[in-house]
Coordinates of C-alpha atoms in Angstrom, one line a residue:
Chain A
M1 CA 60.9 -92.0 48.7
I2 CA 64.4 -91.1 47.5
D3 CA 66.9 -91.1 50.4
V4 CA 70.2 -89.5 49.6
D5 CA 72.8 -90.0 52.4
E6 CA 76.2 -88.3 52.7
L7 CA 76.7 -88.3 48.9
S8 CA 80.0 -87.2 47.5
V9 CA 80.8 -87.1 43.8
S10 CA 83.9 -85.9 42.0
Y11 CA 85.1 -85.3 38.5
G12 CA 88.8 -86.0 38.8
A13 CA 90.2 -83.4 41.2
V14 CA 87.0 -81.4 41.2
Q15 CA 84.5 -82.3 43.9
A16 CA 81.0 -81.6 42.7
L17 CA 79.0 -82.9 45.7
R18 CA 80.3 -83.0 49.3
G19 CA 78.3 -85.1 51.7
V20 CA 74.9 -84.2 50.4
S21 CA 71.9 -85.6 52.4
F22 CA 68.2 -85.1 52.0
Q23 CA 65.0 -87.0 51.4
A24 CA 62.5 -86.6 48.6
E25 CA 59.2 -87.8 50.0
T26 CA 56.7 -89.9 48.1
G27 CA 54.1 -87.8 46.3
K28 CA 55.8 -84.5 47.0
I29 CA 57.8 -82.1 44.9
T30 CA 61.3 -81.5 46.2
A31 CA 63.0 -78.5 44.6
V32 CA 66.8 -78.6 44.4
L33 CA 67.9 -75.0 43.9
G34 CA 71.2 -73.2 43.6
A35 CA 73.4 -71.3 41.2
N36 CA 75.3 -72.6 38.2
G37 CA 78.0 -75.1 39.3
A38 CA 76.2 -75.9 42.6
G39 CA 76.1 -79.6 41.7
K40 CA 72.4 -79.8 40.9
T41 CA 72.8 -81.7 37.6
T42 CA 75.5 -83.9 39.1
L43 CA 73.0 -84.9 41.8
L44 CA 70.4 -86.0 39.3
R45 CA 72.9 -87.8 37.2
T46 CA 74.1 -89.7 40.3
I47 CA 70.6 -90.7 41.3
S48 CA 69.9 -92.1 37.9
G49 CA 73.2 -94.0 37.8
L50 CA 75.0 -92.1 35.0
K51 CA 77.6 -91.0 37.5
Q52 CA 79.1 -93.1 40.3
P53 CA 79.6 -91.4 43.7
T54 CA 82.9 -91.5 45.5
S55 CA 81.1 -92.2 48.8
G56 CA 77.6 -92.1 50.2
T57 CA 74.4 -93.9 49.3
I58 CA 71.1 -93.4 47.5
H59 CA 68.0 -95.5 48.2
F60 CA 64.7 -95.7 46.4
D61 CA 62.4 -96.9 49.1
E62 CA 64.5 -99.8 50.3
T63 CA 66.4 -100.5 47.1
P64 CA 70.0 -99.1 46.9
L65 CA 70.6 -97.3 43.6
T66 CA 74.3 -96.7 43.8
K67 CA 76.2 -99.3 41.7
T68 CA 73.0 -100.0 39.7
K69 CA 73.2 -99.4 35.9
P70 CA 71.1 -96.4 34.6
E71 CA 68.9 -98.7 32.4
N72 CA 68.0 -100.8 35.4
I73 CA 67.3 -97.7 37.6
A74 CA 65.0 -96.5 34.8
R75 CA 63.3 -99.9 34.8
L76 CA 62.7 -99.6 38.6
G77 CA 60.5 -96.6 37.8
V78 CA 62.8 -93.6 38.0
G79 CA 62.2 -91.3 35.1
H80 CA 64.9 -88.7 34.3
V81 CA 64.3 -85.8 32.0
P82 CA 67.8 -84.5 31.4
E83 CA 69.0 -81.0 31.0
G84 CA 68.5 -79.8 27.4
R85 CA 65.7 -82.3 27.3
G86 CA 67.4 -85.1 25.5
V87 CA 64.6 -85.4 22.9
I88 CA 65.9 -87.4 19.9
S89 CA 65.6 -84.9 17.1
E90 CA 65.9 -87.6 14.3
F91 CA 62.9 -89.4 15.7
T92 CA 59.3 -88.3 15.2
V93 CA 57.3 -87.3 18.3
E94 CA 55.6 -90.7 18.3
E95 CA 58.9 -92.6 18.0
N96 CA 60.2 -90.7 21.0
L97 CA 57.1 -91.7 22.9
R98 CA 57.3 -95.3 21.8
L99 CA 60.9 -95.4 23.0
G100 CA 59.8 -94.0 26.4
A101 CA 57.0 -96.6 26.6
M102 CA 59.3 -99.5 26.1
T103 CA 59.5 -100.4 29.7
A104 CA 55.9 -99.5 30.5
K105 CA 53.5 -102.1 31.8
V106 CA 50.4 -100.6 30.1
A107 CA 49.6 -101.2 26.4
L108 CA 51.3 -98.7 24.0
A109 CA 48.0 -97.5 22.4
K110 CA 46.6 -96.7 25.9
G111 CA 49.8 -94.9 27.0
L112 CA 49.9 -92.8 23.8
A113 CA 46.2 -91.9 24.1
E114 CA 46.8 -90.8 27.7
Q115 CA 49.8 -88.6 26.8
Y116 CA 48.0 -87.0 23.8
E117 CA 45.2 -86.1 26.1
L118 CA 47.6 -84.6 28.6
F119 CA 49.6 -82.8 25.9
P120 CA 47.2 -82.3 22.9
V121 CA 49.9 -80.5 20.9
L122 CA 52.0 -83.7 20.8
G123 CA 49.0 -85.6 19.4
E124 CA 48.7 -83.0 16.6
R125 CA 52.4 -83.3 15.8
R126 CA 52.9 -87.0 16.3
K127 CA 54.2 -87.7 12.8
Q128 CA 56.6 -84.7 12.8
H129 CA 60.3 -84.9 13.6
A130 CA 61.2 -83.7 17.1
A131 CA 63.7 -81.3 15.5
K132 CA 60.7 -79.3 14.2
L133 CA 59.2 -78.7 17.7
S134 CA 59.5 -75.4 19.6
G135 CA 61.4 -75.3 22.9
G136 CA 58.2 -75.6 25.0
E137 CA 56.9 -78.5 22.8
R138 CA 60.2 -80.3 23.2
Q139 CA 60.0 -79.9 27.0
M140 CA 56.5 -81.3 26.9
L141 CA 57.7 -84.2 24.7
A142 CA 60.6 -85.0 27.1
M143 CA 58.2 -85.0 30.1
S144 CA 55.7 -87.0 28.2
R145 CA 58.3 -89.5 27.1
A146 CA 59.3 -90.0 30.8
L147 CA 55.7 -90.2 32.0
I148 CA 54.5 -92.8 29.4
A149 CA 56.8 -95.3 31.2
Q150 CA 54.5 -94.8 34.3
P151 CA 57.4 -93.9 36.6
S152 CA 56.9 -93.4 40.4
V153 CA 59.8 -90.9 40.6
L154 CA 60.4 -88.1 38.1
L155 CA 63.8 -86.3 38.0
L156 CA 63.4 -83.0 36.2
D157 CA 66.6 -81.1 35.2
E158 CA 66.0 -77.4 34.5
P159 CA 62.7 -77.8 32.7
S160 CA 62.2 -74.0 32.5
L161 CA 65.5 -73.5 30.6
G162 CA 65.0 -71.4 27.5
L163 CA 61.2 -71.1 28.0
A164 CA 59.2 -67.9 28.0
P165 CA 57.8 -67.0 31.5
L166 CA 54.2 -67.8 30.5
V167 CA 55.2 -71.3 29.2
T168 CA 57.3 -71.9 32.3
A169 CA 54.3 -71.1 34.5
Q170 CA 52.1 -73.5 32.5
L171 CA 54.7 -76.2 32.8
M172 CA 55.1 -75.8 36.5
H173 CA 51.3 -76.0 36.8
T174 CA 51.3 -79.3 34.8
I175 CA 54.1 -80.7 37.1
R176 CA 52.0 -79.9 40.2
D177 CA 48.9 -81.5 38.7
L178 CA 50.8 -84.6 37.7
C179 CA 52.3 -84.9 41.1
N180 CA 48.9 -84.7 42.8
S181 CA 47.0 -87.0 40.4
K182 CA 49.6 -89.8 40.1
S183 CA 51.2 -89.2 43.5
L184 CA 54.6 -88.9 41.8
T185 CA 57.7 -88.2 43.7
V186 CA 59.3 -85.3 41.9
I187 CA 62.8 -83.9 42.3
L188 CA 62.8 -80.6 40.4
V189 CA 66.2 -79.1 39.8
E190 CA 65.9 -75.4 38.9
Q191 CA 68.0 -72.3 38.6
N192 CA 64.8 -70.4 38.2
A193 CA 64.1 -70.5 42.0
S194 CA 60.9 -68.4 42.2
S195 CA 58.9 -70.5 39.7
A196 CA 60.1 -73.8 41.3
L197 CA 59.3 -72.6 44.8
R198 CA 55.8 -71.7 43.7
I199 CA 54.9 -75.4 43.3
A200 CA 57.4 -77.2 45.5
D201 CA 56.6 -78.8 48.9
H202 CA 60.2 -79.0 50.0
A203 CA 63.3 -77.2 49.0
V204 CA 67.0 -78.1 49.2
I205 CA 69.6 -75.4 48.4
L206 CA 73.0 -76.4 47.1
Y207 CA 76.0 -74.1 47.2
L208 CA 79.3 -75.3 45.8
G209 CA 78.3 -79.0 46.3
R210 CA 77.0 -78.6 49.9
V211 CA 73.5 -78.4 51.3
V212 CA 73.0 -75.0 52.8
A213 CA 69.3 -75.3 53.4
N214 CA 66.9 -78.2 53.6
D215 CA 63.4 -77.2 54.7
T216 CA 59.8 -76.7 53.6
A217 CA 59.3 -74.5 50.5
A218 CA 57.3 -72.1 52.6
T219 CA 60.2 -71.6 55.1
V220 CA 62.7 -71.1 52.3
V221 CA 60.5 -68.5 50.6
A222 CA 60.1 -66.7 53.9
D223 CA 63.9 -66.6 54.6
E224 CA 65.1 -63.3 53.3
N225 CA 68.9 -64.2 53.7
L226 CA 68.6 -67.5 51.8
R227 CA 66.8 -65.8 49.0
Q228 CA 69.3 -63.1 48.7
Y229 CA 72.5 -65.0 49.1
Y230 CA 71.9 -68.3 47.4
L231 CA 69.0 -67.8 45.1
G232 CA 69.5 -64.3 43.7
V233 CA 65.9 -63.5 44.2
V234 CA 65.6 -59.8 44.8
E235 CA 62.3 -58.0 45.0
Chain B
M1 CA 61.0 -106.5 -27.5
D2 CA 63.1 -109.6 -27.4
A3 CA 65.9 -107.9 -29.3
F4 CA 65.7 -105.1 -26.8
L5 CA 66.0 -107.4 -23.8
T6 CA 69.1 -109.1 -25.3
S7 CA 70.7 -105.8 -26.4
R8 CA 74.1 -104.7 -25.1
I9 CA 72.7 -102.0 -22.9
I10 CA 70.1 -104.2 -21.2
T11 CA 72.7 -106.9 -20.7
D12 CA 75.0 -104.4 -19.0
I13 CA 72.2 -103.1 -16.8
L14 CA 71.2 -106.6 -15.7
E15 CA 74.7 -107.8 -15.0
G16 CA 75.5 -104.5 -13.2
L17 CA 72.3 -104.9 -11.2
T18 CA 73.3 -108.3 -10.0
N19 CA 76.7 -107.1 -8.9
G20 CA 75.3 -103.9 -7.5
M21 CA 72.9 -105.7 -5.2
I22 CA 75.8 -107.5 -3.6
Y23 CA 77.8 -104.2 -3.3
G24 CA 74.6 -102.8 -1.7
L25 CA 74.4 -105.6 0.8
V26 CA 78.0 -105.1 1.8
A27 CA 77.5 -101.4 2.0
L28 CA 74.4 -101.9 4.1
S29 CA 76.4 -104.1 6.6
L30 CA 79.0 -101.4 6.9
V31 CA 76.4 -98.7 7.5
L32 CA 74.8 -100.9 10.2
I33 CA 78.0 -101.1 12.2
W34 CA 79.0 -97.5 11.6
R35 CA 75.6 -96.2 12.7
S36 CA 75.4 -98.4 15.8
T37 CA 79.0 -98.2 17.1
G38 CA 80.9 -95.6 15.0
V39 CA 83.5 -98.1 13.8
L40 CA 84.5 -98.4 10.2
N41 CA 84.8 -102.2 9.9
F42 CA 87.6 -103.0 7.5
A43 CA 87.4 -106.6 8.4
Q44 CA 83.7 -106.8 7.3
G45 CA 84.4 -108.8 4.1
A46 CA 86.9 -111.1 5.8
M47 CA 84.5 -111.8 8.7
A48 CA 81.8 -112.7 6.2
M49 CA 84.2 -114.9 4.3
F50 CA 85.3 -116.7 7.5
S51 CA 81.7 -117.3 8.7
T52 CA 80.9 -118.7 5.2
Y53 CA 83.8 -121.2 5.6
L54 CA 82.8 -122.1 9.1
G55 CA 79.2 -122.7 8.0
M56 CA 79.8 -124.3 4.6
I57 CA 82.9 -126.5 5.0
I58 CA 82.5 -128.3 8.2
F59 CA 79.2 -130.1 7.4
A60 CA 79.6 -129.9 3.6
H61 CA 79.4 -133.7 3.2
D62 CA 76.4 -134.2 5.5
L63 CA 74.0 -131.4 4.7
S64 CA 72.4 -129.9 1.7
Y65 CA 72.6 -126.2 0.5
W66 CA 69.9 -124.6 2.6
P67 CA 70.9 -125.9 6.0
L68 CA 74.5 -124.9 5.2
V69 CA 73.4 -121.4 4.4
A70 CA 71.5 -121.2 7.7
I71 CA 74.6 -122.4 9.6
A72 CA 76.8 -119.9 7.8
V73 CA 74.5 -117.0 8.7
F74 CA 74.4 -118.3 12.3
M75 CA 78.2 -118.4 12.3
G76 CA 78.1 -114.8 11.0
F77 CA 75.9 -113.7 14.0
A78 CA 78.3 -115.5 16.4
L79 CA 81.5 -114.1 14.9
G80 CA 80.0 -110.6 14.8
G81 CA 78.9 -110.7 18.5
T82 CA 82.1 -112.2 19.7
T83 CA 84.2 -109.7 17.8
E84 CA 82.3 -106.8 19.3
R85 CA 82.6 -108.2 22.9
V86 CA 86.2 -109.3 22.7
L87 CA 87.9 -107.0 20.2
V88 CA 86.0 -103.9 19.6
R89 CA 84.4 -103.1 23.0
H90 CA 87.7 -101.7 24.4
L91 CA 88.1 -99.4 21.5
Y92 CA 85.0 -97.2 21.9
G93 CA 85.9 -93.6 22.7
K94 CA 89.5 -94.1 21.5
P95 CA 90.8 -92.1 18.5
E96 CA 89.1 -93.2 15.3
I97 CA 92.3 -94.7 13.9
N98 CA 92.5 -97.3 16.6
P99 CA 89.6 -99.5 15.6
I100 CA 90.6 -99.0 11.9
V101 CA 94.1 -100.4 12.6
V102 CA 92.7 -103.3 14.7
M103 CA 90.1 -104.2 12.1
V104 CA 92.7 -104.1 9.3
G105 CA 94.9 -106.4 11.4
F106 CA 91.9 -108.7 12.0
L107 CA 91.2 -108.8 8.2
I108 CA 94.8 -110.0 7.6
V109 CA 94.6 -112.6 10.4
L110 CA 91.3 -114.0 9.2
E111 CA 92.4 -114.4 5.6
A112 CA 95.7 -116.0 6.7
V113 CA 93.9 -118.4 9.1
A114 CA 91.3 -119.3 6.5
A115 CA 94.1 -120.0 3.9
A116 CA 96.0 -122.1 6.5
I117 CA 93.1 -124.2 7.5
W118 CA 91.2 -124.6 4.2
S119 CA 93.8 -123.7 1.6
S120 CA 93.4 -120.9 -0.9
T121 CA 92.0 -123.1 -3.7
P122 CA 88.5 -122.0 -4.5
R123 CA 85.8 -124.5 -3.6
G124 CA 82.6 -124.8 -5.5
I125 CA 79.4 -124.7 -3.4
P126 CA 76.8 -126.9 -5.1
N127 CA 73.5 -125.1 -5.1
P128 CA 70.1 -125.5 -6.8
F129 CA 70.5 -122.5 -9.1
S130 CA 71.9 -122.8 -12.6
P131 CA 74.4 -120.1 -13.6
I132 CA 73.6 -120.5 -17.3
D133 CA 72.0 -117.4 -18.8
W134 CA 68.4 -117.9 -20.0
Q135 CA 67.8 -117.5 -23.7
L136 CA 65.2 -115.6 -25.7
Q137 CA 64.9 -116.8 -29.3
G138 CA 68.4 -118.2 -29.3
K139 CA 70.0 -115.2 -27.8
P140 CA 71.2 -115.1 -24.2
I141 CA 69.6 -112.6 -21.8
A142 CA 71.9 -111.6 -18.9
L143 CA 69.8 -113.3 -16.3
S144 CA 70.1 -116.8 -14.9
A145 CA 68.3 -118.7 -12.1
F146 CA 71.4 -117.9 -10.0
S147 CA 71.4 -114.2 -10.7
V148 CA 67.7 -114.0 -9.9
Y149 CA 68.4 -115.9 -6.7
E150 CA 71.1 -113.3 -5.8
I151 CA 68.8 -110.3 -6.6
V152 CA 65.8 -111.7 -4.7
T153 CA 67.8 -112.7 -1.7
A154 CA 69.5 -109.2 -1.5
L155 CA 66.0 -107.5 -1.8
V156 CA 64.6 -109.7 0.9
V157 CA 67.5 -109.0 3.3
M158 CA 67.3 -105.2 2.6
T159 CA 63.5 -105.2 3.2
A160 CA 63.9 -107.2 6.4
V161 CA 66.5 -104.8 7.7
A162 CA 64.3 -101.8 6.8
V163 CA 61.2 -103.3 8.5
L164 CA 63.2 -104.2 11.6
F165 CA 64.6 -100.7 12.0
R166 CA 61.4 -98.8 11.0
F167 CA 58.6 -100.8 12.6
T168 CA 59.8 -102.9 15.5
K169 CA 60.5 -102.1 19.1
L170 CA 63.9 -103.6 18.8
G171 CA 64.7 -101.5 15.7
L172 CA 63.7 -98.4 17.6
Q173 CA 66.0 -99.3 20.5
L174 CA 68.9 -100.0 18.1
R175 CA 68.5 -96.6 16.4
A176 CA 68.1 -94.8 19.7
A177 CA 71.1 -96.5 21.2
A178 CA 73.2 -95.3 18.2
L179 CA 71.8 -91.7 18.1
A180 CA 71.6 -90.9 21.9
P181 CA 73.2 -93.6 24.1
E182 CA 72.9 -91.7 27.3
V183 CA 69.3 -90.7 26.9
S184 CA 68.5 -94.3 25.8
R185 CA 69.9 -95.7 29.0
L186 CA 67.8 -93.2 31.0
L187 CA 64.7 -94.7 29.2
G188 CA 65.7 -98.3 30.1
V189 CA 67.4 -99.3 26.8
R190 CA 70.2 -101.8 27.4
V191 CA 72.6 -99.9 25.1
S192 CA 75.5 -102.2 25.6
R193 CA 73.4 -105.2 24.3
M194 CA 72.2 -103.0 21.4
L195 CA 75.8 -102.4 20.3
T196 CA 76.6 -106.1 20.3
L197 CA 73.3 -106.7 18.4
G198 CA 74.3 -104.1 15.8
W199 CA 77.5 -106.2 15.1
I200 CA 75.6 -109.5 15.1
L201 CA 73.1 -108.2 12.6
S202 CA 75.7 -106.5 10.4
T203 CA 77.9 -109.5 10.2
G204 CA 74.8 -111.6 9.4
V205 CA 74.0 -109.4 6.5
G206 CA 77.7 -109.4 5.3
T207 CA 77.7 -113.2 5.6
I208 CA 74.6 -113.5 3.4
A209 CA 76.5 -111.4 0.8
A210 CA 79.5 -113.7 1.1
V211 CA 77.4 -116.8 0.8
L212 CA 75.9 -115.5 -2.5
V213 CA 79.3 -114.7 -3.9
A214 CA 80.8 -118.1 -2.8
S215 CA 77.8 -119.9 -4.3
N216 CA 78.5 -118.4 -7.7
F217 CA 79.8 -121.1 -9.9
F218 CA 82.4 -118.8 -11.5
T219 CA 83.9 -117.6 -8.1
G220 CA 83.7 -120.4 -5.6
L221 CA 84.6 -120.1 -1.9
N222 CA 88.1 -118.8 -1.3
P223 CA 89.9 -116.7 1.4
Q224 CA 90.1 -113.6 -0.9
L225 CA 86.4 -114.0 -1.8
M226 CA 85.3 -110.6 -0.5
D227 CA 88.4 -108.4 -1.1
S228 CA 87.3 -106.6 -4.3
I229 CA 83.6 -106.8 -3.3
F230 CA 84.4 -105.2 0.0
A231 CA 86.2 -102.4 -1.8
F232 CA 83.2 -101.7 -4.0
G233 CA 80.8 -102.0 -1.1
F234 CA 83.0 -99.6 0.9
I235 CA 83.0 -97.1 -2.0
A236 CA 79.2 -97.4 -2.2
A237 CA 78.8 -96.8 1.5
A238 CA 81.1 -93.8 1.3
I239 CA 79.2 -92.3 -1.7
G240 CA 75.8 -93.0 -0.3
G241 CA 76.7 -91.7 3.1
L242 CA 77.8 -93.9 6.0
D243 CA 74.7 -92.8 7.9
S244 CA 72.2 -93.7 5.3
P245 CA 71.2 -97.4 4.8
V246 CA 69.0 -96.4 1.8
G247 CA 71.9 -94.4 0.3
A248 CA 74.3 -97.3 0.7
V249 CA 72.0 -99.7 -1.1
V250 CA 71.1 -97.2 -3.9
A251 CA 74.8 -96.2 -4.4
G252 CA 75.7 -99.9 -4.5
V253 CA 73.3 -100.6 -7.3
I254 CA 74.3 -97.5 -9.3
L255 CA 77.9 -98.3 -8.8
G256 CA 77.4 -101.9 -10.0
I257 CA 75.6 -100.8 -13.1
G258 CA 78.0 -97.9 -13.9
L259 CA 81.1 -100.0 -13.5
Q260 CA 79.6 -102.7 -15.8
F261 CA 79.2 -100.0 -18.5
V262 CA 82.8 -98.9 -17.9
G263 CA 84.1 -102.5 -18.2
D264 CA 82.0 -103.1 -21.4
F265 CA 82.5 -99.9 -23.3
I266 CA 85.9 -98.7 -22.1
N267 CA 88.1 -101.4 -20.6
S268 CA 87.7 -103.9 -17.7
N269 CA 91.0 -102.5 -16.3
A270 CA 89.4 -99.1 -16.0
I271 CA 86.8 -100.4 -13.5
I272 CA 88.7 -100.0 -10.2
L273 CA 90.2 -96.7 -11.5
T274 CA 86.7 -95.3 -12.3
A275 CA 85.4 -96.5 -8.9
L276 CA 88.2 -94.6 -7.1
I277 CA 87.7 -91.5 -9.2
I278 CA 84.0 -91.6 -8.3
L279 CA 84.8 -92.0 -4.7
I280 CA 87.3 -89.1 -4.6
V281 CA 85.0 -86.7 -6.6
S282 CA 82.0 -87.6 -4.4
L283 CA 83.9 -87.1 -1.2
M284 CA 85.1 -83.7 -2.5
V285 CA 81.6 -82.6 -3.4
R286 CA 79.6 -84.1 -0.6
P287 CA 82.0 -85.3 2.2
S288 CA 79.1 -86.6 4.3
G289 CA 77.7 -88.7 1.4
V290 CA 75.3 -87.9 -1.4
F291 CA 72.2 -89.3 0.3
T292 CA 72.9 -88.0 3.8
R293 CA 70.3 -85.4 4.9
N294 CA 71.9 -82.4 6.4
T295 CA 69.5 -81.9 9.3
A296 CA 70.3 -78.7 11.2
R297 CA 70.3 -79.7 14.8
R298 CA 69.1 -77.3 17.4
V299 CA 70.7 -77.3 20.8

């Protein structure tokens, strides 16, 4: 479980998060939704240690994560797929995966075989440079690179960004399957609220750095006002 | 065949190749630091010279050549790592001119300190390789046991660096830390350690070049040992592309051979002038280096 308590983060004079609290339960998908500038990316960057909070705490089960270096948080089993995917274009597909597998406890060959089974297209293109992949393939590679480390928590930052609706739907489906089969704890940051809510168990809505809703995904979907005011979902 | 091997052209090529391998090694060491930390290390030659002194002088009376070489290279690792931690670490993210000024200053300090402690008189380093050119039917061929030693050592070091970067887990982390530090940290790579390691490796490679130059009977170990060689190595790195280890090595070898022809057929005073003209022209035509691949990056 990831327990975020009264978290505040600022960039100089700009406060990005103001007293954010929520819990992401083990084996569940928690969607973090909100418009541009709501503080979603900052939240993930603070959980994985890239940004230090001004106040508040984050715990992974019983372990405090604040003041821990990002590389050590990664080694604790927190995988972060950053916005824009962070695939290393100069590396081949396989080199990206080998880098991801560096901290894994299973043998490299086994890890690779598992990922190529999960994402066959990566197996077909394993010798190609990541720069040659399509947007969807890059997203798969970024996810796969995080998964090969066998994380227990997966932080996903806007995985649907720039993807066609059909590809997004497939991706969300994959995330749900992974969460179920490996009992992964997923924090899914999305601007595309409707596709995230389709697979999420829980939803947190951020608005200008504050939590304005923190409930089950079903409740959030049913709440007309939340959808209209904060998520821009109009039917 | 023998007449061909002792001809003027082949002689120039062989002599140029021997020099060029050393330029290539120095260029490679510059590329290693540039790629891992984005610092153009003007003190590279001086650091290599200083490590060679540390390794070769202190125990010179007690040990034979090979242990001394090992100590010198170890001193190179130590000096590289310490310099990164103490001097360079605070300069990351600052304007590019800052580390350049600091490293030029460090170059001057190291040369002055070396001259103050060990004097500027060249010292011969006894080694098992004869510098006398071999002969074919009474005519000298531009190869000696020593020049073969230089070429083979350079090739071994270059191959070792290539294998390290291409095929090992550590090399993968070194490359990743240089290309994408933040993403690497998210994957558990200890980026800060990788930066130090980049300097350790690079200074080690530079020191091997300095040991080879100092071991040369006609040069000897002296505080200005690496000045001109650093300049040629730097030019080779700039021509080959600071991002390209292969380019740096190839450019070093071509530069060595080309300049040998200039010295032989034109005038030895024209060597440095030609090198600078090559540098200026290549920077005008291909500012990022001749061997750098212009990969279009998608966002």
